[in-house]
Short mmCIF file of C-alpha atoms in Angstrom, two decimals:
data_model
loop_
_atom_site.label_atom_id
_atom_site.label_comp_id
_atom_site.label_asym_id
_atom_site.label_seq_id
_atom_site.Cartn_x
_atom_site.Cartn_y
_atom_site.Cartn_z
CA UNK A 1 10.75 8.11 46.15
CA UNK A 2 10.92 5.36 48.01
CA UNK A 3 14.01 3.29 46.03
CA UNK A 4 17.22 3.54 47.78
CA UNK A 5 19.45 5.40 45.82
CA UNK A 6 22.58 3.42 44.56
CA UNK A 7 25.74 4.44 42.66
CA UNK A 8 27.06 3.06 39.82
CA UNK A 9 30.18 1.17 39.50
CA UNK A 10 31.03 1.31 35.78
CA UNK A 11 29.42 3.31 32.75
CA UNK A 12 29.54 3.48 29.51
CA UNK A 13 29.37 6.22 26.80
CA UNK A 14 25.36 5.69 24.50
CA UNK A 15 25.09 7.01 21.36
CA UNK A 16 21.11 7.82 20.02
CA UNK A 17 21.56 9.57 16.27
CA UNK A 18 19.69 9.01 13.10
CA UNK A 19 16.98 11.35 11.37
CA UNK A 20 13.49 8.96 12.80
CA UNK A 21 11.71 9.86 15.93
CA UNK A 22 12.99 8.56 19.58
CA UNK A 23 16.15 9.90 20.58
CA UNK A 24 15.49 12.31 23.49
CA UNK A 25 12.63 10.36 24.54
CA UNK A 26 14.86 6.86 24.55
CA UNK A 27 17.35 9.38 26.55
CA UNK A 28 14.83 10.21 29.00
CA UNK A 29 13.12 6.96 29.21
CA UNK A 30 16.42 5.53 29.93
CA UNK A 31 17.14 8.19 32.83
CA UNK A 32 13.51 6.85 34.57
CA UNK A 33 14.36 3.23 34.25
CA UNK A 34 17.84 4.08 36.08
CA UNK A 35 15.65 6.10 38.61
CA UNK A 36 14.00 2.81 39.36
CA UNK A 37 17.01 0.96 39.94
CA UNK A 38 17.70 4.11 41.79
CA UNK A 39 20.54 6.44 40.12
CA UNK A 40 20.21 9.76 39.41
CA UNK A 41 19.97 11.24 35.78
CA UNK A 42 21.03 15.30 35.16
CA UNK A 43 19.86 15.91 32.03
CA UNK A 44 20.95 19.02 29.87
CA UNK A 45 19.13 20.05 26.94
CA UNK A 46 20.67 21.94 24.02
CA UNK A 47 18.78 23.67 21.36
CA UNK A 48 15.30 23.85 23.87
CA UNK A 49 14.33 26.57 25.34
CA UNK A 50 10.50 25.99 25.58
CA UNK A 51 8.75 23.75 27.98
CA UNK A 52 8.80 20.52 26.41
CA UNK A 53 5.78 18.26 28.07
CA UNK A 54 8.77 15.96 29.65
CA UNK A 55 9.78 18.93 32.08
CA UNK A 56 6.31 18.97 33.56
CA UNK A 57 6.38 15.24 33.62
CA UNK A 58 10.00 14.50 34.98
CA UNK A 59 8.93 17.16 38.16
CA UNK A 60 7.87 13.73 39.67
CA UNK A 61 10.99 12.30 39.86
CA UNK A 62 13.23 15.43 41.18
CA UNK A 63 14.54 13.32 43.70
CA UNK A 64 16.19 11.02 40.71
CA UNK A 65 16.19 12.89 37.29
CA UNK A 66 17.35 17.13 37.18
CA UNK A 67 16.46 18.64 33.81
CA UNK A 68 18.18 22.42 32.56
CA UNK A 69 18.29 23.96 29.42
CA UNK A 70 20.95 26.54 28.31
CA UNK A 71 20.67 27.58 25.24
CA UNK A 72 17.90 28.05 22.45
CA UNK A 73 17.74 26.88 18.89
CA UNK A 74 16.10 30.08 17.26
CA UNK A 75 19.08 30.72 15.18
CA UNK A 76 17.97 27.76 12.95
CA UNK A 77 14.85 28.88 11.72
CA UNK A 78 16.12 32.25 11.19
CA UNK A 79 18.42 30.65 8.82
CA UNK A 80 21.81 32.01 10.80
CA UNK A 81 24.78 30.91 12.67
CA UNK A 82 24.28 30.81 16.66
CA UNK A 83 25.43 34.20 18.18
CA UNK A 84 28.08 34.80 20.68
CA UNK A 85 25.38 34.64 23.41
CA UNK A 86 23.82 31.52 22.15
CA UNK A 87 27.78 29.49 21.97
CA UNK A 88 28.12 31.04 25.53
CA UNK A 89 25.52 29.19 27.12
CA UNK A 90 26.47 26.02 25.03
CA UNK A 91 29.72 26.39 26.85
CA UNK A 92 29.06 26.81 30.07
CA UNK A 93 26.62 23.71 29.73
CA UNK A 94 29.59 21.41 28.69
CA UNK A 95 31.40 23.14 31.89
CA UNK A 96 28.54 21.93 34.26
CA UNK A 97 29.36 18.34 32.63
CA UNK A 98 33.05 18.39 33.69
CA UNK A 99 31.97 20.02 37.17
CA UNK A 100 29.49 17.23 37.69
CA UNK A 101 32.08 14.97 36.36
CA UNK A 102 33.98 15.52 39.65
CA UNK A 103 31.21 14.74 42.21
CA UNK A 104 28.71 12.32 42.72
CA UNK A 105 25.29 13.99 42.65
CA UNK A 106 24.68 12.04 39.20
CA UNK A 107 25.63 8.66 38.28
CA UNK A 108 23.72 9.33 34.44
CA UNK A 109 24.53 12.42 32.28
CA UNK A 110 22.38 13.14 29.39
CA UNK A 111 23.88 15.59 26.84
CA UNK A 112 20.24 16.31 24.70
CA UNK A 113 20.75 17.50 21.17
CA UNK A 114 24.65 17.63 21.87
CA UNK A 115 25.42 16.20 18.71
CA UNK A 116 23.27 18.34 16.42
CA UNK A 117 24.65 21.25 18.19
CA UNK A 118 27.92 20.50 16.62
CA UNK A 119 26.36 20.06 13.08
CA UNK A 120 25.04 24.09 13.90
CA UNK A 121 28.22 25.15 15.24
CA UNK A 122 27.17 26.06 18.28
CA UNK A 123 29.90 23.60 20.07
CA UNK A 124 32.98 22.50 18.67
CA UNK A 125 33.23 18.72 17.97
CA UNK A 126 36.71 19.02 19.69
CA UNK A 127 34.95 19.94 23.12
CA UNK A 128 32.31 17.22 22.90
CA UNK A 129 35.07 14.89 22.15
CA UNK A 130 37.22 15.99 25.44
CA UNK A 131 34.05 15.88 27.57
CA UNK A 132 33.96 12.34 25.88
CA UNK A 133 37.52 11.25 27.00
CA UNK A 134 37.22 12.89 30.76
CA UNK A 135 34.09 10.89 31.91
CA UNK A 136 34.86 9.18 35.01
CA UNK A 137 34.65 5.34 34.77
CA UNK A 138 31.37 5.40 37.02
CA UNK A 139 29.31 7.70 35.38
CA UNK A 140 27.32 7.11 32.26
CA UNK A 141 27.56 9.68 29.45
CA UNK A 142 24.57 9.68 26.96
CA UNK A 143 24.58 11.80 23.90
CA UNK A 144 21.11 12.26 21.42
CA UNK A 145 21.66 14.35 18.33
CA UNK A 146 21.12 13.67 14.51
CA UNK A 147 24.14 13.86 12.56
CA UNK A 148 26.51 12.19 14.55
CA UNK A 149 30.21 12.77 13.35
CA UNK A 150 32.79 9.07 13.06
CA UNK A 151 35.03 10.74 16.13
CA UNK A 152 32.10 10.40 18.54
CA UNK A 153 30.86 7.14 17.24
CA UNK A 154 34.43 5.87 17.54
CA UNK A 155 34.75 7.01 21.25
CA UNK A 156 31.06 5.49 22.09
CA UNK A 157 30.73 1.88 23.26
CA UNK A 158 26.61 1.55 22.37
CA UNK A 159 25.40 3.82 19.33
CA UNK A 160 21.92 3.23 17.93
CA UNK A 161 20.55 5.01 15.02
CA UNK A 162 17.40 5.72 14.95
CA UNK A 163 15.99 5.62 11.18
CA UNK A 164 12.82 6.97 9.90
CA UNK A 165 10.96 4.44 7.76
CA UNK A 166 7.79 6.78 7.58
CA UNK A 167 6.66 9.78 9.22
CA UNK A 168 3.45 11.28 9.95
CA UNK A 169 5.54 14.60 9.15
CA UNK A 170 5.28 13.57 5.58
CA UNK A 171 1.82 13.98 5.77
CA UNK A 172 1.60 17.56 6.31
CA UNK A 173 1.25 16.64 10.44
CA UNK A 174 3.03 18.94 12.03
CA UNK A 175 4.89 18.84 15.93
CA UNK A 176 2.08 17.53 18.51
CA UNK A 177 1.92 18.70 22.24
CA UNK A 178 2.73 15.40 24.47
CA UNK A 179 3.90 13.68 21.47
CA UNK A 180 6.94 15.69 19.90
CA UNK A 181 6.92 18.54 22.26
CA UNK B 1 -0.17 15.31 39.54
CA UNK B 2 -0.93 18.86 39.03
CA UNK B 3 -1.69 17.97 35.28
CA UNK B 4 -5.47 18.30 34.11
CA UNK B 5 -6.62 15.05 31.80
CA UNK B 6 -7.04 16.36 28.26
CA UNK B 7 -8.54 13.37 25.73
CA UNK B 8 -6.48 12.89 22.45
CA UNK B 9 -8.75 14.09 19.42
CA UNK B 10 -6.74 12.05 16.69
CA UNK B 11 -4.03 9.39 17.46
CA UNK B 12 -2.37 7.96 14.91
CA UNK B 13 0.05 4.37 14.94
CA UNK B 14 3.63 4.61 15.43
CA UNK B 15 6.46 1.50 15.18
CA UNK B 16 9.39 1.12 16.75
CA UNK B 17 11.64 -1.68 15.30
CA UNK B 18 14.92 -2.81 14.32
CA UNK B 19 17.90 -4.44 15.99
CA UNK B 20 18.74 -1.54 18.29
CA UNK B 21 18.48 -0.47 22.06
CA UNK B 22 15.79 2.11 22.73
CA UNK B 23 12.60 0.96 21.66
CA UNK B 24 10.72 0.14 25.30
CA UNK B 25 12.64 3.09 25.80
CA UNK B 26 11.11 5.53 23.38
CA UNK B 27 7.48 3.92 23.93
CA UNK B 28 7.64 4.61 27.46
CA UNK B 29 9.27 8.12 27.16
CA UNK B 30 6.65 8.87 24.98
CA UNK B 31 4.11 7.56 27.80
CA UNK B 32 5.52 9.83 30.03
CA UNK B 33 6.09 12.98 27.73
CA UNK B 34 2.08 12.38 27.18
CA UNK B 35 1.79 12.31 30.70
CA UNK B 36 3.22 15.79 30.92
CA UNK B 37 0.57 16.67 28.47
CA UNK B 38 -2.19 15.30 30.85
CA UNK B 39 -2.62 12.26 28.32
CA UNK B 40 -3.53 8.65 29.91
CA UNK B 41 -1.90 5.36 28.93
CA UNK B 42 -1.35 1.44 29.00
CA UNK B 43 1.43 -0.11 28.53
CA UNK B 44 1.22 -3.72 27.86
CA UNK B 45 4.46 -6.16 27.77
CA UNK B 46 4.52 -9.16 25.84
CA UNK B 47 7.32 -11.48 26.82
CA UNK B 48 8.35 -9.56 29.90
CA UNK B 49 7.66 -10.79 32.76
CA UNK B 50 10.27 -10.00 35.40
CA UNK B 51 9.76 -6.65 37.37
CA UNK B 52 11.76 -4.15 35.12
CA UNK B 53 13.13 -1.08 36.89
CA UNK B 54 10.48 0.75 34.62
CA UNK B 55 7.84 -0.65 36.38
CA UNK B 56 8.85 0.44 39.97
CA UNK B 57 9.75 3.84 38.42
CA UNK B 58 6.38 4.37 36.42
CA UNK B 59 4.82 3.79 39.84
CA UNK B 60 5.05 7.52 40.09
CA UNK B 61 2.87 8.24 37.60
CA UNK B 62 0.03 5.47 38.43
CA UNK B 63 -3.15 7.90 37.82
CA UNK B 64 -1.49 8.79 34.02
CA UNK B 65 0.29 5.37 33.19
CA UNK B 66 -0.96 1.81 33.50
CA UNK B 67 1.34 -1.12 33.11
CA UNK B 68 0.38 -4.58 32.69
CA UNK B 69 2.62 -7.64 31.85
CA UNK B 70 0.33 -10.62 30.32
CA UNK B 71 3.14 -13.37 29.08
CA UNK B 72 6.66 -14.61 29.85
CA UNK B 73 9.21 -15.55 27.31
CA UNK B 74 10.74 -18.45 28.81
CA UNK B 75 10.20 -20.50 25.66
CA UNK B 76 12.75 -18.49 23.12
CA UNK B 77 15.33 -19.49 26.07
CA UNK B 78 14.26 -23.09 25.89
CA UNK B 79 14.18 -22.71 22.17
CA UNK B 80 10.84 -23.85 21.94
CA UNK B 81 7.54 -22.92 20.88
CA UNK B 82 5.38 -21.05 23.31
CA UNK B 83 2.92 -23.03 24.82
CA UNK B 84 -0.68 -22.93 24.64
CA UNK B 85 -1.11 -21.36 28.09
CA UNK B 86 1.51 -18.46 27.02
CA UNK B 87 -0.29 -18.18 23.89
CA UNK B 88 -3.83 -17.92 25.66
CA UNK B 89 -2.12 -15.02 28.12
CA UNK B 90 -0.85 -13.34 24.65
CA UNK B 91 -4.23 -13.22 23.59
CA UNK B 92 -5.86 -12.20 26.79
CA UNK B 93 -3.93 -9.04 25.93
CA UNK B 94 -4.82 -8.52 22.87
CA UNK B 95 -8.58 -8.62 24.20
CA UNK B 96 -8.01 -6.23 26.96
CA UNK B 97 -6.57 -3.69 24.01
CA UNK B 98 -10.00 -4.02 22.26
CA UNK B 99 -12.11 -3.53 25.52
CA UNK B 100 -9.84 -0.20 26.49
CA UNK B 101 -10.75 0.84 22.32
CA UNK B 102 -14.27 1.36 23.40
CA UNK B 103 -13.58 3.44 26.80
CA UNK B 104 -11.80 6.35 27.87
CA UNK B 105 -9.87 5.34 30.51
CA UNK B 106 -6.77 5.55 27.15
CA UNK B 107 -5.07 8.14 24.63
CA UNK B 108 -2.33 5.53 24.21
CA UNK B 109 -1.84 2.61 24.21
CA UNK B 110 1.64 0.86 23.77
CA UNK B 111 1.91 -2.92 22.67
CA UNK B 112 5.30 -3.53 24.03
CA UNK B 113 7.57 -6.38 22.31
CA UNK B 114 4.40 -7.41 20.67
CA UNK B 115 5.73 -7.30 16.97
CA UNK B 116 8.59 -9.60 17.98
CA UNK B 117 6.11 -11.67 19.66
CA UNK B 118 4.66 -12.33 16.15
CA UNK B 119 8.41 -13.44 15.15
CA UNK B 120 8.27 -16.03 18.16
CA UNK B 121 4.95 -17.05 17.14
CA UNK B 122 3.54 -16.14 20.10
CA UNK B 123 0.76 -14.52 18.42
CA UNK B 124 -0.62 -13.79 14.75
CA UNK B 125 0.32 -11.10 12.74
CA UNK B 126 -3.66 -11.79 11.96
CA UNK B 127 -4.61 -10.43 15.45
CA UNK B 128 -2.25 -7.56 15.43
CA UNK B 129 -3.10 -6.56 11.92
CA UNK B 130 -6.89 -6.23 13.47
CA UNK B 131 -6.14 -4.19 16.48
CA UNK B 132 -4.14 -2.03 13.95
CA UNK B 133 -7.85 -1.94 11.97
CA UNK B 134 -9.54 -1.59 14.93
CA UNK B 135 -8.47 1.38 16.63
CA UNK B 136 -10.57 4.38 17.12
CA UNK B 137 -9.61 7.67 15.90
CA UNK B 138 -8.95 9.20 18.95
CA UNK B 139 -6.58 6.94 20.47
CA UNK B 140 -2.75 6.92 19.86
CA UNK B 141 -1.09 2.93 19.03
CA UNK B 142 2.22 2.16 19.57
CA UNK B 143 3.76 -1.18 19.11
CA UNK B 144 7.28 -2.17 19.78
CA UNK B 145 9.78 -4.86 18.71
CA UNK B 146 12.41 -6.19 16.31
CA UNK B 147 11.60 -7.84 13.07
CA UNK B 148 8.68 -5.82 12.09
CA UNK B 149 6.31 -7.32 8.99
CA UNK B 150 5.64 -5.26 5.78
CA UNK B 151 2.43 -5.42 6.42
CA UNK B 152 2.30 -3.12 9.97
CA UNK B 153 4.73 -1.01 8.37
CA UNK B 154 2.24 -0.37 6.02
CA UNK B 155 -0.32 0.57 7.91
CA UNK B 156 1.35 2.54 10.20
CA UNK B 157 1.08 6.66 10.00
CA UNK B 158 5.46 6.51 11.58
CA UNK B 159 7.71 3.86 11.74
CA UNK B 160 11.33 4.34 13.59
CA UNK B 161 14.23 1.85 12.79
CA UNK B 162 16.36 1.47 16.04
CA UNK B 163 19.66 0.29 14.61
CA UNK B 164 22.17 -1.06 16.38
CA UNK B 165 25.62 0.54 14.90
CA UNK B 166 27.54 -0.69 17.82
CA UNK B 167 26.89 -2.40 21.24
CA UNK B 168 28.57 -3.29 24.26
CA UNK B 169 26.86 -6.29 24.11
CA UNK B 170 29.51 -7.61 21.55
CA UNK B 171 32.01 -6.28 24.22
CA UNK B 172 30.93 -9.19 26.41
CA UNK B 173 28.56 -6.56 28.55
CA UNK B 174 25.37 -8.26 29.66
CA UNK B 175 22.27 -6.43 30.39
CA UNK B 176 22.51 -3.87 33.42
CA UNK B 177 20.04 -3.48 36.04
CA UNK B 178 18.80 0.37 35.24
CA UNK B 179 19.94 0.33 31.53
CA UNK B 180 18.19 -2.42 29.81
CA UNK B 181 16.09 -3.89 32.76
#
């Protein structure tokens, strides 16, 4: 890439909730308009385990944006709590946060589907909310989930809710490759 | 890029609006999660006309996403009207949209800002009510922008509310190079 990579001085903690369509993909859009200002985005994914189109997509900018999953959502559509396993890997994701917290390989760190995670019990509010309260004052913390509980909104300085008005879901469409996936 | 072109067989129109950060955001994630998908599109700003970070970042992904910038929106900061030439480069746009509706060079195309350039009277809801009519099956429509009219909600197949719940901007932050431009 041919920007010259810069480091920010002072972030903030974003907020993208709400049941409507856009909060990953604002997340993400957000981490390759910082790459062209020229800070680098790690983004960790909760709840995903397949290829999502972006992953292909985001290869391009591997200089500026890093992308890992750690733990699946299966549990949900089989209607039960997350196993041991499952909370495991949630764990050690929110570890790689506070390790990355302490060095300066990102200046952006995108917690996908953190907040939903909580609603599903596979993290514990508490440990979102001390991730929350150790971010270093030059890194940017971004956090996309539906259901987002008062104690993170309280702690966040931007929070936008994204609402659905109307959804193509409601007309028997169902997930599209390169649009939802 | 390593991704082969597929054509979209049925696109449908999505909104985003409301008062809230992430809506260039979410249209151009979604550009680039199509990308991933080996979908093509254009991106067309109304009102912008400084060089977002986007637009050096997107540069990346120049054979899957085209992004043009047709007006400026020095008049809402002069609190006036736009004038006839800004109008003029407004509809210019709007033309180009129905030229790319009979090719293939598109799946998507995103109208950027271009519902809150109906608010500004920049352009007619008219107009944008008959690109909404006019597009072809097979090609995905996105517009963007606050201040959405009934009548686009209506005919659109999903519309996402941003809404701002809390900002830094009433913090005193301005906008940040990387973040919002």
């Amino acid at each position: 890439m041919d920007i010259k990579r810069k480091q920010l001085a002072k972030g903030f903690i974003q907020v993208y909730t709400g049941n409507g369509k856009g909060k990953t993909t604002a997340a993400i859009g957000q981490a390759i308009r910082a790459a062209g200002a020229g800070y680098r985005s790690l983004i960790i994914q909760f709840m995903k385990e397949y290829p999502y189109s972006e992953l292909k997509a985001l290869k391009h900018f591997q200089e500026y944006i890093t992308i890992e999953q750690f733990c699946g959502d299966d549990f949900v559509y089989k209607k039960e709590l997350p196993s041991e396993d499952e909370k495991k890997k949630a764990r050690l994701a929110l570890q790689k946060v506070k390790i990355e917290f302490s060095k300066d390989n990102y200046d952006i760190i995108v917690l996908d589907e953190v907040i939903v995670s909580i609603y599903f019990k596979l993290i514990e509010l508490q440990d979102v909310i001390d991730i929350i309260k150790s971010k270093p004052a030059n890194k940017e913390l971004i956090l996309t989930g539906r259901y987002c509980p008062q104690e993170i909104i309280d702690l966040a300085d931007l929070v936008t809710e994204m609402k659905e008005v109307k959804h193509y879901y409601q007309k028997g469409i169902t997930s599209r490759k390169g649009f939802e996936s």
